[in-house]
CSV table of N, CA, C and O in Angstrom, one decimal:
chain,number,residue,atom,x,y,z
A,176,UNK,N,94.1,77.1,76.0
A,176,UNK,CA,92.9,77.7,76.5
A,176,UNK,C,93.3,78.8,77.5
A,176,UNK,O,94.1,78.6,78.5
A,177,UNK,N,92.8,80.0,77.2
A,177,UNK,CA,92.8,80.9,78.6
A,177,UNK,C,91.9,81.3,79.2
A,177,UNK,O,90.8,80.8,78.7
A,178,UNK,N,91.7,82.1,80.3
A,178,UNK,CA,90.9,82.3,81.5
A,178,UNK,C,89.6,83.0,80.5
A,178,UNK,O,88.5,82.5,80.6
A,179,UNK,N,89.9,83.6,79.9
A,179,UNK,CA,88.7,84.3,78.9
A,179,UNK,C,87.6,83.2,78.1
A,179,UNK,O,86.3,83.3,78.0
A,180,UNK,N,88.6,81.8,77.6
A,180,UNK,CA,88.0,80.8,77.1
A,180,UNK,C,87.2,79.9,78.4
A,180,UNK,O,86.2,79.2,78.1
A,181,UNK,N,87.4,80.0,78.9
A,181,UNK,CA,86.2,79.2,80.5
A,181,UNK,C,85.1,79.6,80.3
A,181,UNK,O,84.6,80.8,80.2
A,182,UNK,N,84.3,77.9,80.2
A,182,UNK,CA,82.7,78.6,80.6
A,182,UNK,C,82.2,79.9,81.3
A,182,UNK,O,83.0,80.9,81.4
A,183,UNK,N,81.2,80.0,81.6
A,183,UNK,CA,80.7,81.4,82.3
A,183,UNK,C,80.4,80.9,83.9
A,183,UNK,O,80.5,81.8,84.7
A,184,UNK,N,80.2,79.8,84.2
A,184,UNK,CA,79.8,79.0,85.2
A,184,UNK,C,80.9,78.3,85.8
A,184,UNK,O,81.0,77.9,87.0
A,185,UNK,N,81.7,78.3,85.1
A,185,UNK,CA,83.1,77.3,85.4
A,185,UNK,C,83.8,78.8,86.8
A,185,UNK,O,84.0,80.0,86.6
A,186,UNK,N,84.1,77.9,88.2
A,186,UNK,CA,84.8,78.4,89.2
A,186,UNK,C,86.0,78.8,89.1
A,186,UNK,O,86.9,77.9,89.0
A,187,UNK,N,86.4,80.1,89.1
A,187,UNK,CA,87.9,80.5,88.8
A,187,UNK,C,88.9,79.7,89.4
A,187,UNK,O,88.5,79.0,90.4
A,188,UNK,N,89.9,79.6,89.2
A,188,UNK,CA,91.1,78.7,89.6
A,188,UNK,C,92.0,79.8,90.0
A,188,UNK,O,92.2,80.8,89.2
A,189,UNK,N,92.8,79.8,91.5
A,189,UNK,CA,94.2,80.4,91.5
A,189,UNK,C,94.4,79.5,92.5
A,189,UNK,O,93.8,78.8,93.3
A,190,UNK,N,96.2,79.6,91.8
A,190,UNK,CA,97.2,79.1,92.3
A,190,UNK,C,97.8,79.6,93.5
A,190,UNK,O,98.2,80.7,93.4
A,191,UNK,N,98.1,79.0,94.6
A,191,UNK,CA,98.5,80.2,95.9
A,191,UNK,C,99.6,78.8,96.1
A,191,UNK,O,99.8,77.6,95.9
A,192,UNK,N,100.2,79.9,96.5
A,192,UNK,CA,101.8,79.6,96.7
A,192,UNK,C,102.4,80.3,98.3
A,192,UNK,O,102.6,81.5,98.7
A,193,UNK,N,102.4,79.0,99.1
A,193,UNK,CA,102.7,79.9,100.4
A,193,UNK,C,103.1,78.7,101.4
A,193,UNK,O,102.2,78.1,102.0
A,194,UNK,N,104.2,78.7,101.6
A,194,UNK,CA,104.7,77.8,102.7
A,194,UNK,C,104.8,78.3,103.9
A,194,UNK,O,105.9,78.1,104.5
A,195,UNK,N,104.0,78.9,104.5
A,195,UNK,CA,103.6,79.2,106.2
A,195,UNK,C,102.5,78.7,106.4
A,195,UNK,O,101.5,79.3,106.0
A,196,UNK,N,102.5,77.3,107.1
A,196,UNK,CA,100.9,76.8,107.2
A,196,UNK,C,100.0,77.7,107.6
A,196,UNK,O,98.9,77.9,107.1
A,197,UNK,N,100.7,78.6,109.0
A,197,UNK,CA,99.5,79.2,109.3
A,197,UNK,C,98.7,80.1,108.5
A,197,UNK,O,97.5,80.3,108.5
A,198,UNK,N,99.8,80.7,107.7
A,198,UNK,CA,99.2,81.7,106.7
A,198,UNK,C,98.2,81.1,105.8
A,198,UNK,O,97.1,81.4,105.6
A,199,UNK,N,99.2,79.9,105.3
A,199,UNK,CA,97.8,78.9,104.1
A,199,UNK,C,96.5,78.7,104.4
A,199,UNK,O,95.6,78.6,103.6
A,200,UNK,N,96.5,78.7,105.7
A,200,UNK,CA,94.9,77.9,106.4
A,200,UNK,C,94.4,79.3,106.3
A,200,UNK,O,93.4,79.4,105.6
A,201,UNK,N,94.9,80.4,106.9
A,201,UNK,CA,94.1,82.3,106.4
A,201,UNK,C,93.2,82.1,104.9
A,201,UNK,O,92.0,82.3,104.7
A,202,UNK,N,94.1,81.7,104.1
A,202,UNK,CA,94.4,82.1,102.7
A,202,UNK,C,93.1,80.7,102.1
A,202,UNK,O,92.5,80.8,101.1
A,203,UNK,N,93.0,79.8,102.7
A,203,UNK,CA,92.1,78.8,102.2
A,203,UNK,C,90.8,78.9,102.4
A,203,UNK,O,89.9,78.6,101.6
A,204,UNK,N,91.0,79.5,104.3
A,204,UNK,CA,89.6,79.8,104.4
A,204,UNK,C,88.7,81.4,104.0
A,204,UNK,O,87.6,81.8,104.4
A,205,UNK,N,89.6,82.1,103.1
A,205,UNK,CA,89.3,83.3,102.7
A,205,UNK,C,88.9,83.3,101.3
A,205,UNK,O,88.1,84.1,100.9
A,206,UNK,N,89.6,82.3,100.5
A,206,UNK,CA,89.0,82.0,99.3
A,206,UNK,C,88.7,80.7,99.1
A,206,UNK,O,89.2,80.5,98.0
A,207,UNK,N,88.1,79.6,99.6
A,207,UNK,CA,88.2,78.2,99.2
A,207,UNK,C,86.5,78.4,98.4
A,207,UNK,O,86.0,78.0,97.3
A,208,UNK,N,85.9,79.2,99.4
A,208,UNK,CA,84.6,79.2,98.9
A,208,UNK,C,83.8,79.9,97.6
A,208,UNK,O,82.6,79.9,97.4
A,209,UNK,N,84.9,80.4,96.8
A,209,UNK,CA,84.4,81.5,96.1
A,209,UNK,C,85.5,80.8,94.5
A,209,UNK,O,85.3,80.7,93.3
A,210,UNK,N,86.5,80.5,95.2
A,210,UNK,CA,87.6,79.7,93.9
A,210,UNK,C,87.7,78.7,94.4
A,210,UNK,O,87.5,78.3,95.5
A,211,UNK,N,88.4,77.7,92.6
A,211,UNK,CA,88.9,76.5,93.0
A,211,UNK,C,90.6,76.8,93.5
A,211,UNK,O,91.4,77.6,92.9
A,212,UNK,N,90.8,76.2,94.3
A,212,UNK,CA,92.4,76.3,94.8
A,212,UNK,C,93.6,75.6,94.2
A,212,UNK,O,93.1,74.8,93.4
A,213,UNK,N,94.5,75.6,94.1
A,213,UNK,CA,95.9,74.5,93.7
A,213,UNK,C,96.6,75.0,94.7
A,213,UNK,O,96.2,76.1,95.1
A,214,UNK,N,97.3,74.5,95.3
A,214,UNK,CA,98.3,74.9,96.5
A,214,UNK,C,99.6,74.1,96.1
A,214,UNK,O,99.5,72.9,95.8
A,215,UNK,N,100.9,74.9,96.2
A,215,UNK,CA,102.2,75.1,96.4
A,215,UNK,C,102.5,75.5,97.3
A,215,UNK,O,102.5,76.7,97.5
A,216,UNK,N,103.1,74.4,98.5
A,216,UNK,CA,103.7,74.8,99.4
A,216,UNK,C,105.4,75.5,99.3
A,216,UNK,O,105.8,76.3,100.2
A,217,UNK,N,106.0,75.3,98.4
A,217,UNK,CA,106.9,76.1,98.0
A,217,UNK,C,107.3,76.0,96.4
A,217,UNK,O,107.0,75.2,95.5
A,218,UNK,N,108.1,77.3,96.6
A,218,UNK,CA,108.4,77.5,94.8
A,218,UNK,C,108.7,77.1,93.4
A,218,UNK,O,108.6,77.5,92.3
A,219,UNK,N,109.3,75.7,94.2
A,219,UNK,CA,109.2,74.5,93.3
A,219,UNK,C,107.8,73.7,92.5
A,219,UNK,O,107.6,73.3,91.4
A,220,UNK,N,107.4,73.5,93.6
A,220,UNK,CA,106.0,73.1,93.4
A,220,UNK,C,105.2,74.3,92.4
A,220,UNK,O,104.6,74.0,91.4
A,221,UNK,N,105.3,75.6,92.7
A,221,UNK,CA,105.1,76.0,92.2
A,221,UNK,C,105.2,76.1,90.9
A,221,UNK,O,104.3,76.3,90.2
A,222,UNK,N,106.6,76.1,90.6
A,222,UNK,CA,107.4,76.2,89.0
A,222,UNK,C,106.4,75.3,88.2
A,222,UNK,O,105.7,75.5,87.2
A,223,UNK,N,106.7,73.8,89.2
A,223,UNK,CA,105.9,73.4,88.5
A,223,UNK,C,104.3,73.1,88.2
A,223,UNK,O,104.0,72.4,87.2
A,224,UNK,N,103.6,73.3,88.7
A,224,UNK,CA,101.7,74.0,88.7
A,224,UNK,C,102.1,74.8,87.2
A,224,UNK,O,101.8,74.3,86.1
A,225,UNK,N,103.0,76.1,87.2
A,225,UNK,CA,103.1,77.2,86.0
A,225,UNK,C,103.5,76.2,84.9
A,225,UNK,O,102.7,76.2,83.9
A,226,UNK,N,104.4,75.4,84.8
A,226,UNK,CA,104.4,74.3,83.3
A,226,UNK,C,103.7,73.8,83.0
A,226,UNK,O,103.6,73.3,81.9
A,227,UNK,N,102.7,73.5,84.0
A,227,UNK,CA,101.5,71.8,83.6
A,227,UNK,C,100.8,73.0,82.2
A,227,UNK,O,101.1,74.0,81.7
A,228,UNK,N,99.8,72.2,82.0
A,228,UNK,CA,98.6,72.6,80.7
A,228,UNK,C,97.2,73.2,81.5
A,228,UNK,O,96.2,73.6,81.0
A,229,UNK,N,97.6,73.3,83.5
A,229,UNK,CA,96.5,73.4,84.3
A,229,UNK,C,95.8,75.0,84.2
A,229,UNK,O,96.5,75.9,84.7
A,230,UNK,N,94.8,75.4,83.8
A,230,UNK,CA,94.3,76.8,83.4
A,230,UNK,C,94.1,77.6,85.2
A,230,UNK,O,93.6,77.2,86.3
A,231,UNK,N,94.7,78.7,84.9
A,231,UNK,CA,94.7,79.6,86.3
A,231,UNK,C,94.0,81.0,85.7
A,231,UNK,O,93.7,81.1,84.5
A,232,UNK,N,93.7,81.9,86.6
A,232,UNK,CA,92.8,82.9,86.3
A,232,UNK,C,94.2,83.8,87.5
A,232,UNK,O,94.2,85.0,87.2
A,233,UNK,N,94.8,83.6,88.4
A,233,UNK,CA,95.5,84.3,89.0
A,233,UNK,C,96.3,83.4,89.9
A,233,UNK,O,95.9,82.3,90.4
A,234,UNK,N,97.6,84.1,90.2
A,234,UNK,CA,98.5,83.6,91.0
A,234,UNK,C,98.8,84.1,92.2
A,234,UNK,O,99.4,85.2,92.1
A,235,UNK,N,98.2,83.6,94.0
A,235,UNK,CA,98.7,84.5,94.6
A,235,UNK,C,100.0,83.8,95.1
A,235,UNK,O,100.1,82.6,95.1
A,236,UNK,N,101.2,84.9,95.6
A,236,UNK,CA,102.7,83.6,95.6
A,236,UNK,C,103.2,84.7,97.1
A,236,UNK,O,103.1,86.0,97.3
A,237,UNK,N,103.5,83.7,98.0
A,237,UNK,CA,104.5,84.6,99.1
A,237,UNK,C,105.5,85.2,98.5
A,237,UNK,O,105.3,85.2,97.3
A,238,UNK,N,106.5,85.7,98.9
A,238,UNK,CA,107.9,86.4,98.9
A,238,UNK,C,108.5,85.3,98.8
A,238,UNK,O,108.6,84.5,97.8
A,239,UNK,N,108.8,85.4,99.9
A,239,UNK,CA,110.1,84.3,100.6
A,239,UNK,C,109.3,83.1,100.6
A,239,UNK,O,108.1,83.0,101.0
A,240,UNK,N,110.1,82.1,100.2
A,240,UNK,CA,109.3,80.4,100.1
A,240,UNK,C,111.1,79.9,99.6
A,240,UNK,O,112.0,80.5,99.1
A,241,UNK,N,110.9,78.5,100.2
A,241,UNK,CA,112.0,77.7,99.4
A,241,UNK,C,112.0,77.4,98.5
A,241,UNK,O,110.9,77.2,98.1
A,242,UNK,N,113.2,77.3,97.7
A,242,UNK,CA,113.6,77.0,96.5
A,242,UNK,C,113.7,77.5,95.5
A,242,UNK,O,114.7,77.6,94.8
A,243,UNK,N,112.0,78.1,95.4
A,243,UNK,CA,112.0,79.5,94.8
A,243,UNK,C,110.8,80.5,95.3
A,243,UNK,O,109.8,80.2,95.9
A,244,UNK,N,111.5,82.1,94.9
A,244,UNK,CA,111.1,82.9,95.5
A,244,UNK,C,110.1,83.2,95.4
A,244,UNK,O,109.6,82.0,95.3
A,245,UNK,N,109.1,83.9,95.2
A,245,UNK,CA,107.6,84.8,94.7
A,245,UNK,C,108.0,85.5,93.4
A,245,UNK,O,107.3,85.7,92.4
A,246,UNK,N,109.4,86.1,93.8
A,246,UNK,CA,109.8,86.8,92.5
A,246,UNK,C,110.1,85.8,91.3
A,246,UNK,O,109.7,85.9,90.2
A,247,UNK,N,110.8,85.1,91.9
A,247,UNK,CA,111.1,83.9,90.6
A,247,UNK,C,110.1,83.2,90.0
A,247,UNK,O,110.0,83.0,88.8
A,248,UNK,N,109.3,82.6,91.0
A,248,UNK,CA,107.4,82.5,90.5
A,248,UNK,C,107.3,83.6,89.3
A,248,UNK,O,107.3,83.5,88.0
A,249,UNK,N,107.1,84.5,90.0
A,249,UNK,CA,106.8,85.5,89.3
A,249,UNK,C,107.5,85.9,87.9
A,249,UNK,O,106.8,86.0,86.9
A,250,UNK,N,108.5,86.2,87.9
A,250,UNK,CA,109.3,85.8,86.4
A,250,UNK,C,108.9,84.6,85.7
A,250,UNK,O,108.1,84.7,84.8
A,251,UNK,N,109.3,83.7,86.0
A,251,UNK,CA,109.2,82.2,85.4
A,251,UNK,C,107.2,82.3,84.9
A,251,UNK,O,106.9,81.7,83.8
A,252,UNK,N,106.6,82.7,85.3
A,252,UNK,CA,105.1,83.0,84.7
A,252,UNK,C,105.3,83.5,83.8
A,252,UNK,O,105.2,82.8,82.7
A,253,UNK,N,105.8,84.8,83.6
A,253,UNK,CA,105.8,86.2,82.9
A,253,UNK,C,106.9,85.4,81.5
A,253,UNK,O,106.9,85.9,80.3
A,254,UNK,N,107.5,84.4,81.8
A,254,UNK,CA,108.6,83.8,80.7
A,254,UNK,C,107.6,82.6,80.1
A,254,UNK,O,108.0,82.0,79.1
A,255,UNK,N,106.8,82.2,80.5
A,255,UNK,CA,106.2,81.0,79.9
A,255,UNK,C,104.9,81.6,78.8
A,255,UNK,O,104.1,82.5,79.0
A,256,UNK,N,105.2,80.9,77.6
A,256,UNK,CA,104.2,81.6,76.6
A,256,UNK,C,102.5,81.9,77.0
A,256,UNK,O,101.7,82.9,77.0
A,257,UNK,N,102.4,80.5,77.4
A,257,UNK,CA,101.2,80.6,78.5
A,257,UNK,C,100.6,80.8,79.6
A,257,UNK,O,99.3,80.8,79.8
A,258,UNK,N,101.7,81.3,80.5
A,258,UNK,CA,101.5,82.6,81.2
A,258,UNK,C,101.6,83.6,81.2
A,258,UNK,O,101.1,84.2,82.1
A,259,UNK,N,102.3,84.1,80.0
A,259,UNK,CA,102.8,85.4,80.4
A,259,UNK,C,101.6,86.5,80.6
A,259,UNK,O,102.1,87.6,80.7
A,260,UNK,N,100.3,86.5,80.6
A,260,UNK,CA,99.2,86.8,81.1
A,260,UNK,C,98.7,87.0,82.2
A,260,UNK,O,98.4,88.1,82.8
A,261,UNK,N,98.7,85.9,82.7
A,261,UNK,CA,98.7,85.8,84.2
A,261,UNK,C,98.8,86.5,85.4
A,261,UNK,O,99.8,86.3,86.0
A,262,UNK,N,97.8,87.2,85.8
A,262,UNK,CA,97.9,88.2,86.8
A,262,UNK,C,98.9,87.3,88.1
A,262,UNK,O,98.7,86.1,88.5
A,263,UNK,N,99.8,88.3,88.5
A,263,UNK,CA,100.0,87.5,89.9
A,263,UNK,C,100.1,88.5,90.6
A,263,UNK,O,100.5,89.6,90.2
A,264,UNK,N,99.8,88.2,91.8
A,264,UNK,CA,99.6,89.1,93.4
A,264,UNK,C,100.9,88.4,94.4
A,264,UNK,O,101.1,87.2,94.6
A,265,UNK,N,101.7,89.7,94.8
A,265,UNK,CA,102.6,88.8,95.7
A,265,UNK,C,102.8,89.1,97.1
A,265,UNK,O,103.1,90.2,97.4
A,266,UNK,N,102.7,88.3,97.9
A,266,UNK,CA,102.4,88.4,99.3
A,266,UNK,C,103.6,88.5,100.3
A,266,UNK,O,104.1,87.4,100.2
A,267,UNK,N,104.6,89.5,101.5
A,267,UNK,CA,105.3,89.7,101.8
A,267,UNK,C,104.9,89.7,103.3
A,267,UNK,O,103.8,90.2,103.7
A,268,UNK,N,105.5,89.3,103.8
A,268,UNK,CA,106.1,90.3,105.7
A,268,UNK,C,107.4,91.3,105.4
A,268,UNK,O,107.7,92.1,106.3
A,269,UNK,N,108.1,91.1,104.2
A,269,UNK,CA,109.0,91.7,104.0
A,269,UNK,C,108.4,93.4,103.8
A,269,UNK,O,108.7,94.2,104.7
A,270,UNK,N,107.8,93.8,102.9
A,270,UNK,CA,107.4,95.1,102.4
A,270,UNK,C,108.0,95.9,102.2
A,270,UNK,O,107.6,97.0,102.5
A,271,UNK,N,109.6,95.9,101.6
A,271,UNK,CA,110.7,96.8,101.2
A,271,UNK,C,110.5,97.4,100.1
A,271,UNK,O,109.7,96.7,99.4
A,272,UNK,N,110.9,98.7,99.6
A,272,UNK,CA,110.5,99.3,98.7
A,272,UNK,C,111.2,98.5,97.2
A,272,UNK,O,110.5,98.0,96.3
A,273,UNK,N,112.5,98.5,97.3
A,273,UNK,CA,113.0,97.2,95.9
A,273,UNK,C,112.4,96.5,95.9
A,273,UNK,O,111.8,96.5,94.8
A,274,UNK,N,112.0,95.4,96.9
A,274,UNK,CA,111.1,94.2,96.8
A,274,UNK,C,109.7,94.7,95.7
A,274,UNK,O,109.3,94.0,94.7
A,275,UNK,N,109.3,96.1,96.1
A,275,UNK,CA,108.1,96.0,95.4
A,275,UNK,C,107.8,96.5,93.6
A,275,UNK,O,107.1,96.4,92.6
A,276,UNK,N,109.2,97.1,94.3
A,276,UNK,CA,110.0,97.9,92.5
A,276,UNK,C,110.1,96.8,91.7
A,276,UNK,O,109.7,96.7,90.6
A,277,UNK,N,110.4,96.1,92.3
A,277,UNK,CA,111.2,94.9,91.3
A,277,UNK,C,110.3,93.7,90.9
A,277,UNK,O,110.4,93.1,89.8
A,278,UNK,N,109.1,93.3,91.9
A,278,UNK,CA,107.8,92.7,91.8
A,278,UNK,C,107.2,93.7,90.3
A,278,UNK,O,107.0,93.1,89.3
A,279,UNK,N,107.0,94.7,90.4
A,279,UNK,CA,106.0,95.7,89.8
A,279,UNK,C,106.9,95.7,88.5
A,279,UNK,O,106.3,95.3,87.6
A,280,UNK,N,107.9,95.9,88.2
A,280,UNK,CA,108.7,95.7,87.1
A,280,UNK,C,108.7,94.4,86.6
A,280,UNK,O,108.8,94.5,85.3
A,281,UNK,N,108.5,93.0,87.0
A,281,UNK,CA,108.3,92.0,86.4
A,281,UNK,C,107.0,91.9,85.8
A,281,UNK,O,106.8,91.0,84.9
A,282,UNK,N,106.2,92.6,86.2
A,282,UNK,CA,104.8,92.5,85.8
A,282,UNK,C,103.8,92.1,86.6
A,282,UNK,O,102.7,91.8,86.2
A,283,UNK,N,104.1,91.9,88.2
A,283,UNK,CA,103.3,91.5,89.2
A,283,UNK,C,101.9,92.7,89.2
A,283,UNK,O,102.2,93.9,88.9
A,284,UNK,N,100.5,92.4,89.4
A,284,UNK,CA,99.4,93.3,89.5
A,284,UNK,C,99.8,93.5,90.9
A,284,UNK,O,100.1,94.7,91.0
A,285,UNK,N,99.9,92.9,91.9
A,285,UNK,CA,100.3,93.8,93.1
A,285,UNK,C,100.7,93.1,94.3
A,285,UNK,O,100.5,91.9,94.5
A,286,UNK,N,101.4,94.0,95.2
A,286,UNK,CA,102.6,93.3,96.0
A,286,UNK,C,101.9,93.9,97.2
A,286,UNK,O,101.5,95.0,97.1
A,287,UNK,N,101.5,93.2,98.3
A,287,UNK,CA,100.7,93.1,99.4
A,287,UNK,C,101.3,92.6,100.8
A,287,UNK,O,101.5,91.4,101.1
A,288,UNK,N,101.5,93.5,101.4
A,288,UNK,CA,102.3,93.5,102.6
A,288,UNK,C,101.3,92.6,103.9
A,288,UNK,O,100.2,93.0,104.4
A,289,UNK,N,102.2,91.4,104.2
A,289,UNK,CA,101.7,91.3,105.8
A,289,UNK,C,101.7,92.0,106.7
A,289,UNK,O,102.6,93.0,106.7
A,290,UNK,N,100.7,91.9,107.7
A,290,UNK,CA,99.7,90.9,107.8
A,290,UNK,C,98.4,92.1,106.8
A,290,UNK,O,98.4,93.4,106.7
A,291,UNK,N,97.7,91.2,106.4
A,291,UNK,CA,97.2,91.8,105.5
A,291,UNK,C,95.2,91.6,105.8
A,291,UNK,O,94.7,90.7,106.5
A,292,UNK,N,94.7,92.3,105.2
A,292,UNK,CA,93.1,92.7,105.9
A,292,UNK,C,92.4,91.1,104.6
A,292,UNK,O,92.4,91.2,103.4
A,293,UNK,N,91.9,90.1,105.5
A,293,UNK,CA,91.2,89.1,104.2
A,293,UNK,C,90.2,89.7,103.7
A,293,UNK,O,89.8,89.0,102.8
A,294,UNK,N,89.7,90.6,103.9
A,294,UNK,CA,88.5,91.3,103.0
A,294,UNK,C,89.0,92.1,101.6
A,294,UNK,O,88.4,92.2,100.5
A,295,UNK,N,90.2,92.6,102.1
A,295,UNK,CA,90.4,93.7,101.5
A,295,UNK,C,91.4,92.7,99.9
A,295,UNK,O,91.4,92.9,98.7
A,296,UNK,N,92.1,91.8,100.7
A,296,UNK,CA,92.3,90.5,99.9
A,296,UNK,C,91.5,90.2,99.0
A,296,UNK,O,91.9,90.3,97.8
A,297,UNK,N,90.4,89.9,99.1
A,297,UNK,CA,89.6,88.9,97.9
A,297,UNK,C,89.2,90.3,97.5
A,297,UNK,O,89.5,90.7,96.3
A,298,UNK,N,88.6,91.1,98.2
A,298,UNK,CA,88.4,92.6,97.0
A,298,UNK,C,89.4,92.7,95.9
A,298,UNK,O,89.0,93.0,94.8
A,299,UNK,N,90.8,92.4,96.2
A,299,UNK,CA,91.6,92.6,95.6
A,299,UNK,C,91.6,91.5,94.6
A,299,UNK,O,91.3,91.7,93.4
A,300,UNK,N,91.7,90.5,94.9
A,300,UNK,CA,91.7,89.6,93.8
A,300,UNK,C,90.3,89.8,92.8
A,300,UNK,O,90.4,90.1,91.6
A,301,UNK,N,89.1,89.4,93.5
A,301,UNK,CA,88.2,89.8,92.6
A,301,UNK,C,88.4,91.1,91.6
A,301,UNK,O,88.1,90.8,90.5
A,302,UNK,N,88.9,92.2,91.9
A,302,UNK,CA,88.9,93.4,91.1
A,302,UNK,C,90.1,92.5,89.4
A,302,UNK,O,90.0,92.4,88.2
A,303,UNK,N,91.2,92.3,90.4
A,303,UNK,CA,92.2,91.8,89.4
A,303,UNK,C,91.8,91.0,88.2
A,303,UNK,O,92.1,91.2,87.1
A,304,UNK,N,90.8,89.4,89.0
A,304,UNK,CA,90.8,88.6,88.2
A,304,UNK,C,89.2,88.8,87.0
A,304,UNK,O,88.9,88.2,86.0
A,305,UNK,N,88.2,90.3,88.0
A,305,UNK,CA,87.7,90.6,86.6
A,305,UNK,C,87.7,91.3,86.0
A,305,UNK,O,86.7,92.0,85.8
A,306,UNK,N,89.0,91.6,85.4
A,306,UNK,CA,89.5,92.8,84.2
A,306,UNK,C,90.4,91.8,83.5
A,306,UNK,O,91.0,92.1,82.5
């Protein structure tokens, strides 16, 4: 099933991936109300959220996280038959120009530098997750 196959009524699902609590609690109270959540406190967890059979409509993933990275998230989606769809957004304090070359070459929709405006956030995701 993909994000296209969901009821019309059914609450979009993204996966956020972000091991700085403080940032998480930003990130939950900016979309908890509008999406359903999964939370990966780090990249592992994450890896695995991306294997289950669990339907996502978008991934937002930090940079830097243990174990694994945002990037490696982000590859490891883009490598799974079932994801390789999957919009993901990746979230930095880093903001290096390679960082974003190399996000944007994997197939990331977009690489978003801390600290970042929550408005301009969910604009962002909304625009992403309805195209």
């Amino acid at each position: 099933m993909h994000a296209t196959d969901r009821p019309a009524l059914a609450p979009r699902r993204i996966l956020l991936a972000e091991d700085e609590p403080h940032i998480r609690r930003i990130l939950l109270s900016v979309l908890e109300d509008e999406f359903d959540l999964d939370v990966a406190t780090d990249g592992g967890e994450a890896f695995a959220r991306l294997d289950s059979d669990m339907l996502y409509d978008l991934v937002l993933t930090d940079l830097m996280m243990p174990i694994h990275s945002g990037l490696e998230v982000l590859a490891h989606a883009k490598h799974l038959e079932h994801r390789r769809h999957l919009p993901v957004i990746l979230l930095t304090a880093k903001g290096q120009d390679a960082d974003r070359e190399r996000a944007l070459s994997l197939g990331a929709e977009d690489f978003i530098t801390k600290p970042f405006s929550p408005k301009k956030l969910l604009a962002r995701i909304r625009e992403v997750i309805a195209t």
